Structures are given as C-alpha cells and as structure tokens.
PDB file of C-alpha atoms in Angstrom:
ATOM      1  CA  MET U   1      -0.008  -0.099   0.167  1.00 56.00           C
ATOM      2  CA  THR U   2       1.360   2.975  -0.311  1.00 62.00           C
ATOM      3  CA  SER U   3       1.759   6.109   1.836  1.00 76.00           C
ATOM      4  CA  GLU U   4       0.881   9.812   0.476  1.00 84.00           C
ATOM      5  CA  ARG U   5       1.812  13.176   2.685  1.00 87.00           C
ATOM      6  CA  ARG U   6       1.059  16.182   2.101  1.00 90.00           C
ATOM      7  CA  VAL U   7       0.906  19.747   3.745  1.00 93.00           C
ATOM      8  CA  LEU U   8      -2.243  21.505   2.664  1.00 94.00           C
ATOM      9  CA  VAL U   9      -1.979  25.416   3.440  1.00 93.00           C
ATOM     10  CA  HIS U  10      -5.078  27.383   4.887  1.00 94.00           C
ATOM     11  CA  HIS U  11      -5.238  31.379   5.146  1.00 92.00           C
ATOM     12  CA  ASP U  12      -5.419  31.668   8.457  1.00 94.00           C
ATOM     13  CA  LEU U  13      -7.389  29.039  11.708  1.00 94.00           C
ATOM     14  CA  PRO U  14     -10.754  29.585  10.931  1.00 95.00           C
ATOM     15  CA  ALA U  15     -10.152  28.866   6.861  1.00 95.00           C
ATOM     16  CA  LEU U  16      -8.113  26.416   8.570  1.00 96.00           C
ATOM     17  CA  VAL U  17     -11.099  24.556  10.453  1.00 97.00           C
ATOM     18  CA  GLY U  18     -13.329  25.418   7.640  1.00 97.00           C
ATOM     19  CA  ALA U  19     -11.889  22.841   5.017  1.00 96.00           C
ATOM     20  CA  VAL U  20     -10.963  20.190   7.760  1.00 97.00           C
ATOM     21  CA  ALA U  21     -14.656  20.230   9.068  1.00 98.00           C
ATOM     22  CA  ALA U  22     -16.189  19.580   5.526  1.00 97.00           C
ATOM     23  CA  ARG U  23     -13.018  17.442   4.450  1.00 97.00           C
ATOM     24  CA  PHE U  24     -13.983  15.597   7.260  1.00 98.00           C
ATOM     25  CA  ILE U  25     -17.824  15.386   6.705  1.00 98.00           C
ATOM     26  CA  THR U  26     -17.527  14.008   2.799  1.00 98.00           C
ATOM     27  CA  LYS U  27     -14.558  11.693   3.952  1.00 98.00           C
ATOM     28  CA  MET U  28     -16.941   9.782   6.544  1.00 98.00           C
ATOM     29  CA  ILE U  29     -19.824   9.790   4.186  1.00 98.00           C
ATOM     30  CA  ASP U  30     -17.465   7.993   1.519  1.00 98.00           C
ATOM     31  CA  LEU U  31     -16.377   5.775   4.265  1.00 98.00           C
ATOM     32  CA  LEU U  32     -20.423   4.751   5.584  1.00 98.00           C
ATOM     33  CA  GLU U  33     -20.072   3.861   2.020  1.00 98.00           C
ATOM     34  CA  GLU U  34     -18.055   1.298   1.698  1.00 97.00           C
ATOM     35  CA  LYS U  35     -17.388  -0.379   5.141  1.00 96.00           C
ATOM     36  CA  PRO U  36     -20.277  -0.810   8.330  1.00 97.00           C
ATOM     37  CA  GLU U  37     -18.626   0.826  10.798  1.00 97.00           C
ATOM     38  CA  VAL U  38     -15.789   3.601  11.122  1.00 98.00           C
ATOM     39  CA  HIS U  39     -13.109   4.435  13.756  1.00 98.00           C
ATOM     40  CA  ILE U  40     -12.744   7.636  14.517  1.00 98.00           C
ATOM     41  CA  VAL U  41      -9.808   9.146  16.196  1.00 98.00           C
ATOM     42  CA  LEU U  42      -9.883  12.963  18.248  1.00 98.00           C
ATOM     43  CA  THR U  43      -7.552  15.639  19.476  1.00 97.00           C
ATOM     44  CA  GLY U  44      -7.503  17.848  21.346  1.00 94.00           C
ATOM     45  CA  GLY U  45      -6.315  21.478  21.604  1.00 92.00           C
ATOM     46  CA  GLY U  46      -7.152  25.050  19.539  1.00 92.00           C
ATOM     47  CA  ALA U  47      -7.587  23.254  15.852  1.00 94.00           C
ATOM     48  CA  GLY U  48      -8.933  19.981  17.456  1.00 96.00           C
ATOM     49  CA  THR U  49     -11.649  21.623  19.149  1.00 97.00           C
ATOM     50  CA  GLY U  50     -12.774  24.211  16.357  1.00 97.00           C
ATOM     51  CA  ILE U  51     -12.700  21.780  13.836  1.00 98.00           C
ATOM     52  CA  LEU U  52     -14.845  19.721  16.207  1.00 98.00           C
ATOM     53  CA  THR U  53     -16.802  22.717  16.401  1.00 98.00           C
ATOM     54  CA  ALA U  54     -17.299  23.759  12.420  1.00 98.00           C
ATOM     55  CA  ILE U  55     -18.599  19.845  11.912  1.00 98.00           C
ATOM     56  CA  ASN U  56     -20.963  20.987  14.317  1.00 98.00           C
ATOM     57  CA  GLU U  57     -22.457  23.863  13.023  1.00 98.00           C
ATOM     58  CA  SER U  58     -21.957  22.455   9.425  1.00 98.00           C
ATOM     59  CA  ASP U  59     -25.494  21.916   7.495  1.00 98.00           C
ATOM     60  CA  ALA U  60     -24.334  18.657   6.316  1.00 98.00           C
ATOM     61  CA  ARG U  61     -23.381  17.383   9.678  1.00 98.00           C
ATOM     62  CA  ASP U  62     -26.771  14.812  10.045  1.00 97.00           C
ATOM     63  CA  GLN U  63     -25.522  13.898   6.075  1.00 98.00           C
ATOM     64  CA  VAL U  64     -23.826  11.040   8.041  1.00 98.00           C
ATOM     65  CA  ASP U  65     -24.778   8.456   9.761  1.00 98.00           C
ATOM     66  CA  TRP U  66     -23.072   8.404  13.375  1.00 98.00           C
ATOM     67  CA  ALA U  67     -25.095   5.481  14.750  1.00 98.00           C
ATOM     68  CA  ARG U  68     -22.047   3.680  13.175  1.00 98.00           C
ATOM     69  CA  VAL U  69     -18.910   5.998  14.342  1.00 98.00           C
ATOM     70  CA  HIS U  70     -16.581   5.001  17.211  1.00 98.00           C
ATOM     71  CA  ILE U  71     -14.986   7.724  18.100  1.00 98.00           C
ATOM     72  CA  TRP U  72     -11.440   7.393  20.242  1.00 98.00           C
ATOM     73  CA  TRP U  73      -8.743   9.860  21.521  1.00 98.00           C
ATOM     74  CA  GLY U  74      -5.301  10.223  20.685  1.00 98.00           C
ATOM     75  CA  ASP U  75      -4.484  10.553  24.327  1.00 98.00           C
ATOM     76  CA  GLU U  76      -6.112  12.207  27.231  1.00 98.00           C
ATOM     77  CA  ARG U  77      -5.037  13.644  30.951  1.00 98.00           C
ATOM     78  CA  TRP U  78      -5.679  11.860  33.972  1.00 98.00           C
ATOM     79  CA  VAL U  79      -8.436  13.752  35.488  1.00 97.00           C
ATOM     80  CA  ALA U  80     -11.536  13.238  35.626  1.00 97.00           C
ATOM     81  CA  HIS U  81     -14.726  13.036  33.051  1.00 96.00           C
ATOM     82  CA  ASP U  82     -16.089  16.756  33.738  1.00 95.00           C
ATOM     83  CA  HIS U  83     -12.478  18.002  34.227  1.00 97.00           C
ATOM     84  CA  ALA U  84     -12.149  21.181  32.416  1.00 96.00           C
ATOM     85  CA  ASP U  85      -8.667  20.197  30.749  1.00 96.00           C
ATOM     86  CA  ARG U  86     -10.013  16.842  29.888  1.00 97.00           C
ATOM     87  CA  ASN U  87     -10.160  16.428  25.872  1.00 97.00           C
ATOM     88  CA  GLU U  88     -13.358  13.943  26.479  1.00 98.00           C
ATOM     89  CA  ARG U  89     -15.312  16.829  27.516  1.00 98.00           C
ATOM     90  CA  HIS U  90     -14.271  19.664  25.025  1.00 98.00           C
ATOM     91  CA  ALA U  91     -15.038  17.427  22.273  1.00 98.00           C
ATOM     92  CA  ARG U  92     -18.657  16.427  23.596  1.00 98.00           C
ATOM     93  CA  GLU U  93     -19.130  20.066  24.498  1.00 98.00           C
ATOM     94  CA  ALA U  94     -18.097  20.896  21.283  1.00 98.00           C
ATOM     95  CA  LEU U  95     -20.117  17.850  18.748  1.00 98.00           C
ATOM     96  CA  LEU U  96     -20.438  14.607  20.720  1.00 98.00           C
ATOM     97  CA  ASP U  97     -23.403  15.262  22.384  1.00 98.00           C
ATOM     98  CA  HIS U  98     -25.114  17.294  19.792  1.00 98.00           C
ATOM     99  CA  VAL U  99     -24.911  13.997  17.144  1.00 98.00           C
ATOM    100  CA  ALA U 100     -26.265  10.630  17.184  1.00 98.00           C
ATOM    101  CA  LEU U 101     -23.670   8.822  18.263  1.00 98.00           C
ATOM    102  CA  ALA U 102     -24.257   5.279  19.778  1.00 98.00           C
ATOM    103  CA  PRO U 103     -22.850   5.320  23.832  1.00 97.00           C
ATOM    104  CA  ALA U 104     -21.499   2.339  23.227  1.00 98.00           C
ATOM    105  CA  HIS U 105     -19.157   3.204  20.357  1.00 98.00           C
ATOM    106  CA  ILE U 106     -17.524   6.439  22.503  1.00 98.00           C
ATOM    107  CA  HIS U 107     -14.322   4.525  24.193  1.00 98.00           C
ATOM    108  CA  PRO U 108     -12.807   8.055  26.871  1.00 98.00           C
ATOM    109  CA  PHE U 109      -9.889   6.696  28.005  1.00 98.00           C
ATOM    110  CA  PRO U 110     -10.269   5.946  32.334  1.00 98.00           C
ATOM    111  CA  ALA U 111     -10.465   8.235  34.364  1.00 98.00           C
ATOM    112  CA  PRO U 112      -9.465   8.484  38.139  1.00 97.00           C
ATOM    113  CA  GLY U 113     -10.952   6.543  40.383  1.00 96.00           C
ATOM    114  CA  GLU U 114     -12.065   3.727  37.877  1.00 97.00           C
ATOM    115  CA  THR U 115      -8.500   1.840  38.262  1.00 96.00           C
ATOM    116  CA  ALA U 116      -6.115   0.439  40.575  1.00 96.00           C
ATOM    117  CA  ASP U 117      -3.902   3.765  38.887  1.00 97.00           C
ATOM    118  CA  LEU U 118      -1.920   5.389  36.054  1.00 98.00           C
ATOM    119  CA  GLU U 119      -0.713   1.985  34.901  1.00 98.00           C
ATOM    120  CA  THR U 120      -3.495  -0.639  35.392  1.00 98.00           C
ATOM    121  CA  ALA U 121      -5.469   2.220  32.939  1.00 98.00           C
ATOM    122  CA  ALA U 122      -3.662   2.142  30.924  1.00 98.00           C
ATOM    123  CA  ASP U 123      -3.868  -1.759  30.906  1.00 98.00           C
ATOM    124  CA  ALA U 124      -7.344  -1.493  30.687  1.00 98.00           C
ATOM    125  CA  HIS U 125      -7.972   1.184  27.449  1.00 98.00           C
ATOM    126  CA  ALA U 126      -5.346  -1.046  25.488  1.00 98.00           C
ATOM    127  CA  ALA U 127      -7.421  -4.154  26.553  1.00 98.00           C
ATOM    128  CA  THR U 128     -11.044  -2.734  24.851  1.00 98.00           C
ATOM    129  CA  LEU U 129      -9.203  -1.023  22.351  1.00 98.00           C
ATOM    130  CA  LYS U 130      -8.100  -4.892  21.221  1.00 97.00           C
ATOM    131  CA  ALA U 131     -11.253  -6.323  21.889  1.00 96.00           C
ATOM    132  CA  SER U 132     -12.215  -3.883  19.226  1.00 96.00           C
ATOM    133  CA  ALA U 133      -9.771  -4.951  16.572  1.00 95.00           C
ATOM    134  CA  SER U 134      -9.857  -7.735  14.050  1.00 89.00           C
ATOM    135  CA  ASP U 135      -7.943 -10.565  12.832  1.00 83.00           C
ATOM    136  CA  GLY U 136      -5.429 -10.244  16.160  1.00 87.00           C
ATOM    137  CA  ALA U 137      -4.724  -6.081  16.108  1.00 93.00           C
ATOM    138  CA  ASN U 138      -4.042  -4.591  19.039  1.00 96.00           C
ATOM    139  CA  VAL U 139      -5.826  -2.099  17.789  1.00 97.00           C
ATOM    140  CA  PRO U 140      -9.096  -1.241  15.260  1.00 97.00           C
ATOM    141  CA  VAL U 141      -8.594   0.185  12.060  1.00 95.00           C
ATOM    142  CA  PHE U 142      -8.187   4.114  12.942  1.00 98.00           C
ATOM    143  CA  ASP U 143     -10.336   5.038   9.291  1.00 98.00           C
ATOM    144  CA  ILE U 144      -8.749   9.309  10.102  1.00 98.00           C
ATOM    145  CA  THR U 145      -6.820  10.199  13.530  1.00 98.00           C
ATOM    146  CA  PHE U 146      -7.015  13.506  13.727  1.00 98.00           C
ATOM    147  CA  LEU U 147      -3.519  15.102  15.968  1.00 98.00           C
ATOM    148  CA  GLY U 148      -2.226  18.043  16.647  1.00 97.00           C
ATOM    149  CA  ILE U 149       1.410  18.922  17.448  1.00 97.00           C
ATOM    150  CA  GLY U 150       3.259  21.171  19.792  1.00 96.00           C
ATOM    151  CA  PRO U 151       5.414  23.802  19.369  1.00 96.00           C
ATOM    152  CA  ASP U 152       7.971  20.612  20.901  1.00 96.00           C
ATOM    153  CA  GLY U 153       6.679  19.246  18.076  1.00 97.00           C
ATOM    154  CA  HIS U 154       4.877  16.602  20.370  1.00 97.00           C
ATOM    155  CA  ILE U 155       1.829  14.706  19.308  1.00 98.00           C
ATOM    156  CA  ALA U 156      -0.977  13.385  21.183  1.00 98.00           C
ATOM    157  CA  SER U 157       1.102  12.785  24.672  1.00 98.00           C
ATOM    158  CA  ILE U 158       4.596  11.541  23.160  1.00 98.00           C
ATOM    159  CA  PHE U 159       6.844  14.191  23.924  1.00 98.00           C
ATOM    160  CA  PRO U 160      10.378  15.145  23.131  1.00 98.00           C
ATOM    161  CA  GLU U 161      13.189  12.628  24.494  1.00 97.00           C
ATOM    162  CA  SER U 162      10.323  10.604  26.132  1.00 96.00           C
ATOM    163  CA  VAL U 163      10.436   6.711  27.373  1.00 94.00           C
ATOM    164  CA  GLY U 164       6.678   7.136  24.695  1.00 95.00           C
ATOM    165  CA  ALA U 165       8.691   7.877  22.015  1.00 96.00           C
ATOM    166  CA  ARG U 166      10.712   4.855  22.303  1.00 96.00           C
ATOM    167  CA  VAL U 167       8.086   2.616  23.268  1.00 96.00           C
ATOM    168  CA  THR U 168       7.211  -0.563  20.252  1.00 92.00           C
ATOM    169  CA  ASP U 169       5.118  -3.205  22.362  1.00 94.00           C
ATOM    170  CA  ARG U 170       2.723  -1.709  23.089  1.00 97.00           C
ATOM    171  CA  SER U 171      -0.492   0.253  22.154  1.00 98.00           C
ATOM    172  CA  VAL U 172      -1.462   2.163  24.764  1.00 98.00           C
ATOM    173  CA  ILE U 173       1.386   3.871  27.543  1.00 98.00           C
ATOM    174  CA  ALA U 174       0.961   6.095  30.628  1.00 98.00           C
ATOM    175  CA  VAL U 175       2.869   9.281  31.108  1.00 98.00           C
ATOM    176  CA  ARG U 176       3.794  10.473  34.109  1.00 96.00           C
ATOM    177  CA  ASN U 177       6.296  14.326  34.302  1.00 94.00           C
ATOM    178  CA  ALA U 178       5.072  15.060  31.058  1.00 96.00           C
ATOM    179  CA  PRO U 179       6.360  18.640  30.993  1.00 95.00           C
ATOM    180  CA  LYS U 180       3.218  20.251  30.442  1.00 93.00           C
ATOM    181  CA  PRO U 181       0.284  20.442  33.408  1.00 94.00           C
ATOM    182  CA  PRO U 182      -0.959  18.121  33.696  1.00 95.00           C
ATOM    183  CA  PRO U 183       1.396  16.081  34.515  1.00 97.00           C
ATOM    184  CA  GLU U 184      -0.050  12.249  34.342  1.00 98.00           C
ATOM    185  CA  ARG U 185      -1.967  11.361  30.634  1.00 98.00           C
ATOM    186  CA  LEU U 186      -2.385   8.344  29.231  1.00 98.00           C
ATOM    187  CA  SER U 187      -1.589   8.429  25.181  1.00 98.00           C
ATOM    188  CA  LEU U 188      -1.918   6.085  21.955  1.00 98.00           C
ATOM    189  CA  THR U 189       1.898   4.824  21.261  1.00 98.00           C
ATOM    190  CA  PHE U 190       3.639   5.160  17.873  1.00 98.00           C
ATOM    191  CA  ALA U 191       2.538   1.688  17.161  1.00 96.00           C
ATOM    192  CA  ALA U 192      -1.133   2.421  17.532  1.00 98.00           C
ATOM    193  CA  ILE U 193      -1.517   5.776  15.618  1.00 98.00           C
ATOM    194  CA  ASN U 194       0.467   4.204  12.435  1.00 97.00           C
ATOM    195  CA  GLY U 195      -1.492   2.025  12.568  1.00 94.00           C
ATOM    196  CA  SER U 196      -4.412   4.653  11.111  1.00 98.00           C
ATOM    197  CA  ASP U 197      -5.716   4.797   7.273  1.00 97.00           C
ATOM    198  CA  ARG U 198      -5.735   8.048   7.820  1.00 98.00           C
ATOM    199  CA  ILE U 199      -3.815  10.463   9.795  1.00 98.00           C
ATOM    200  CA  TRP U 200      -4.778  14.603   9.575  1.00 98.00           C
ATOM    201  CA  LEU U 201      -2.231  16.909  11.753  1.00 98.00           C
ATOM    202  CA  ALA U 202      -3.945  20.308  12.497  1.00 97.00           C
ATOM    203  CA  LEU U 203      -1.927  23.248  13.743  1.00 95.00           C
ATOM    204  CA  SER U 204      -1.582  26.706  13.245  1.00 95.00           C
ATOM    205  CA  GLY U 205       0.265  30.086  14.605  1.00 95.00           C
ATOM    206  CA  VAL U 206       3.825  30.781  14.525  1.00 95.00           C
ATOM    207  CA  ASP U 207       5.101  28.510  17.021  1.00 95.00           C
ATOM    208  CA  LYS U 208       4.392  25.900  15.693  1.00 95.00           C
ATOM    209  CA  ALA U 209       6.130  26.779  12.139  1.00 94.00           C
ATOM    210  CA  SER U 210       9.760  25.317  13.514  1.00 94.00           C
ATOM    211  CA  ALA U 211       8.675  21.427  14.831  1.00 95.00           C
ATOM    212  CA  LEU U 212       6.828  21.224  11.140  1.00 94.00           C
ATOM    213  CA  GLY U 213       9.679  22.259   9.643  1.00 92.00           C
ATOM    214  CA  LEU U 214      12.091  19.750  11.404  1.00 93.00           C
ATOM    215  CA  ALA U 215       9.257  16.932  10.919  1.00 93.00           C
ATOM    216  CA  LEU U 216       8.313  17.283   6.890  1.00 92.00           C
ATOM    217  CA  ALA U 217      13.019  17.896   7.228  1.00 90.00           C
ATOM    218  CA  GLY U 218      12.919  13.632   8.644  1.00 89.00           C
ATOM    219  CA  ALA U 219      13.855  14.428  11.942  1.00 95.00           C
ATOM    220  CA  ALA U 220      14.002  12.048  14.354  1.00 97.00           C
ATOM    221  CA  PRO U 221      11.442  10.775  15.977  1.00 97.00           C
ATOM    222  CA  PHE U 222      12.769  10.903  19.256  1.00 97.00           C
ATOM    223  CA  GLU U 223      13.573  14.016  19.053  1.00 97.00           C
ATOM    224  CA  VAL U 224      10.511  15.689  17.552  1.00 97.00           C
ATOM    225  CA  PRO U 225       7.159  12.718  17.700  1.00 98.00           C
ATOM    226  CA  ALA U 226       5.318  14.310  15.031  1.00 97.00           C
ATOM    227  CA  ALA U 227       8.467  13.206  12.564  1.00 96.00           C
ATOM    228  CA  GLY U 228       7.565   9.658  13.481  1.00 96.00           C
ATOM    229  CA  VAL U 229       3.642   9.501  12.192  1.00 97.00           C
ATOM    230  CA  ARG U 230       2.577   8.302   9.146  1.00 96.00           C
ATOM    231  CA  GLY U 231      -0.483   6.423   7.646  1.00 97.00           C
ATOM    232  CA  ARG U 232      -1.206   3.525   6.711  1.00 96.00           C
ATOM    233  CA  ARG U 233      -3.415   5.139   3.165  1.00 96.00           C
ATOM    234  CA  ARG U 234      -2.021   9.137   3.338  1.00 94.00           C
ATOM    235  CA  THR U 235      -1.029  11.727   6.261  1.00 96.00           C
ATOM    236  CA  VAL U 236      -1.869  15.261   5.402  1.00 96.00           C
ATOM    237  CA  PHE U 237      -0.819  18.729   7.633  1.00 96.00           C
ATOM    238  CA  PHE U 238      -3.674  21.455   7.750  1.00 96.00           C
ATOM    239  CA  VAL U 239      -1.888  24.375   8.241  1.00 95.00           C
ATOM    240  CA  ASP U 240      -2.415  28.051   8.286  1.00 94.00           C
ATOM    241  CA  SER U 241       0.242  30.742   6.830  1.00 92.00           C
ATOM    242  CA  ALA U 242       1.843  31.108   9.966  1.00 94.00           C
ATOM    243  CA  ALA U 243       2.865  27.747  10.543  1.00 94.00           C
ATOM    244  CA  ALA U 244       3.506  26.747   7.320  1.00 92.00           C
ATOM    245  CA  ALA U 245       6.283  29.863   7.208  1.00 87.00           C
ATOM    246  CA  GLU U 246       9.546  26.806   7.451  1.00 83.00           C
ATOM    247  CA  VAL U 247       7.992  24.619   4.813  1.00 82.00           C
ATOM    248  CA  PRO U 248      10.067  24.687   1.847  1.00 73.00           C
ATOM    249  CA  ALA U 249       7.185  25.902  -1.173  1.00 73.00           C
ATOM    250  CA  GLU U 250       8.101  22.393  -3.392  1.00 71.00           C
ATOM    251  CA  LEU U 251       6.589  20.013  -0.716  1.00 69.00           C
ATOM    252  CA  ILE U 252       3.414  22.201  -0.085  1.00 72.00           C
ATOM    253  CA  SER U 253       0.372  19.985  -1.828  1.00 62.00           C
ATOM    254  CA  ARG U 254       2.387  17.789  -3.111  1.00 44.00           C
ATOM    255  CA  GLU U 255       3.108  13.961  -2.320  1.00 36.00           C
ATOM    256  CA  TYR U 256       6.461  12.924  -1.707  1.00 32.00           C
TER     257      TYR U 256
END
C-alpha cells in the first residue's frame, strides 16, 4: 500500500478548521458507503476542538450516519471525565453531545477512580482497543486519526526524548511527569497511531513552524515525535500560513 504525505496550507485558523470540517464530513459519507462502521481518533487543543465545532455547525453534519461511528482519543489527561482539562469533555461539548452517536461507540480513556492507578488504566484501555480490533490486531483500523503538534513537536502525549517515544510493543502508555500540565496522562503509542489509514494533523501559529519544518525534514521521532507519524494510506498536514513559514514551497500540496 502506497502512503501519501501532503501539506495543505490555509490562510488562517478559521479557514483551516472550516476546510477540514468539510473534508471530514465528505470523507465520512464516502467511508460509510464502503464499510459498516468507521473508527475515528480525536485530539484536543484549539485546532482540534475548533474542527469539531465546525463539523457541528455544518449544514451537512447529519448526512453522516453517526450511529455507525466509533470515537476514540489519541491521548487524555488523567483527570475526571467532566474536568475542564479533559479532551473528552471538550469533544462532547463541541460535537459528540449533538449527534446521534451510540453511547457504546464512544471509547474514552479511563479516569481516576475507575482503575487502581495510571498504569492499570493504560492496560485497561489497551484491552478495550484490542477487543474492538479484528484478526488478532491490538487496535482497530482507525479510518481517520486527528492529531495536533505542539511547539516542541510532540503529538498526542508523546513528548520529545520521553520514554513513550521509544515504546514499540504497546498500544497505550501511562505518561508521568509530562513537561506541560497536567503531568499525568494516557496516550496512544506510535504503533497504535501509525495503524491508522489516514492521519490528519492540524496546526496553526508561528510557534508551530519550527516543529513542522523539522518533522517534514525527517528529524528523528525521538527528538521530534511529529516526524514519526505516518498513516497507512496518507498523512495530511493541515496548516495555516503562519505555521507553514518554514515549509519549503515544493513540499506544499504535493505527495513526497
């Protein structure tokens, strides 16, 4: 299977989230014509939540058969389900509570109090992923995985030069002492993320330009985790003009 990698530049953040939301709805309609269910991985952050809000506000939102959609997350903060820091809460408020998703198809990471500790939570979520997979795989095939990129190049909660950046034999890791608060988190690993058919990375702002440039230049994933993600079919970087400041012109809107 040939994997494509592309960079699509938009004028600003509102243009970016609107374009990605429209693209997502169109792709979802197509996917649901081809298969009985689809699996989507969500991300947090301003761009990620903005895209979900734009999907919710779209006139085409209900053309998606949401009852056949499974929702997962790339990472989560180790806080209560209704905590203001929780990616799950932001996603529910922006989109999930407004569409006809089957409750059993929403698969949040565990929260404190549901397992003995953070490591047990990672094991429990790995088991949930495996139970939803087929053919002995550890994770289902994610049709679309959304990711953001931090100014330091981190994706999900895989941070530069962290233990998690070297894990190859697990689908979920417990993260302690994250360099940004809150320090305790749960995250998918590269192995799980790169099992996705399509990875869509959305980022905006000049503070992301260096990380994006390094990722596209082939930096070591241990140093710039964004360089280590690659969808099985394609990987698309949706960026605004500020974040694209260090992207060579020949890489924009082209496969490479």
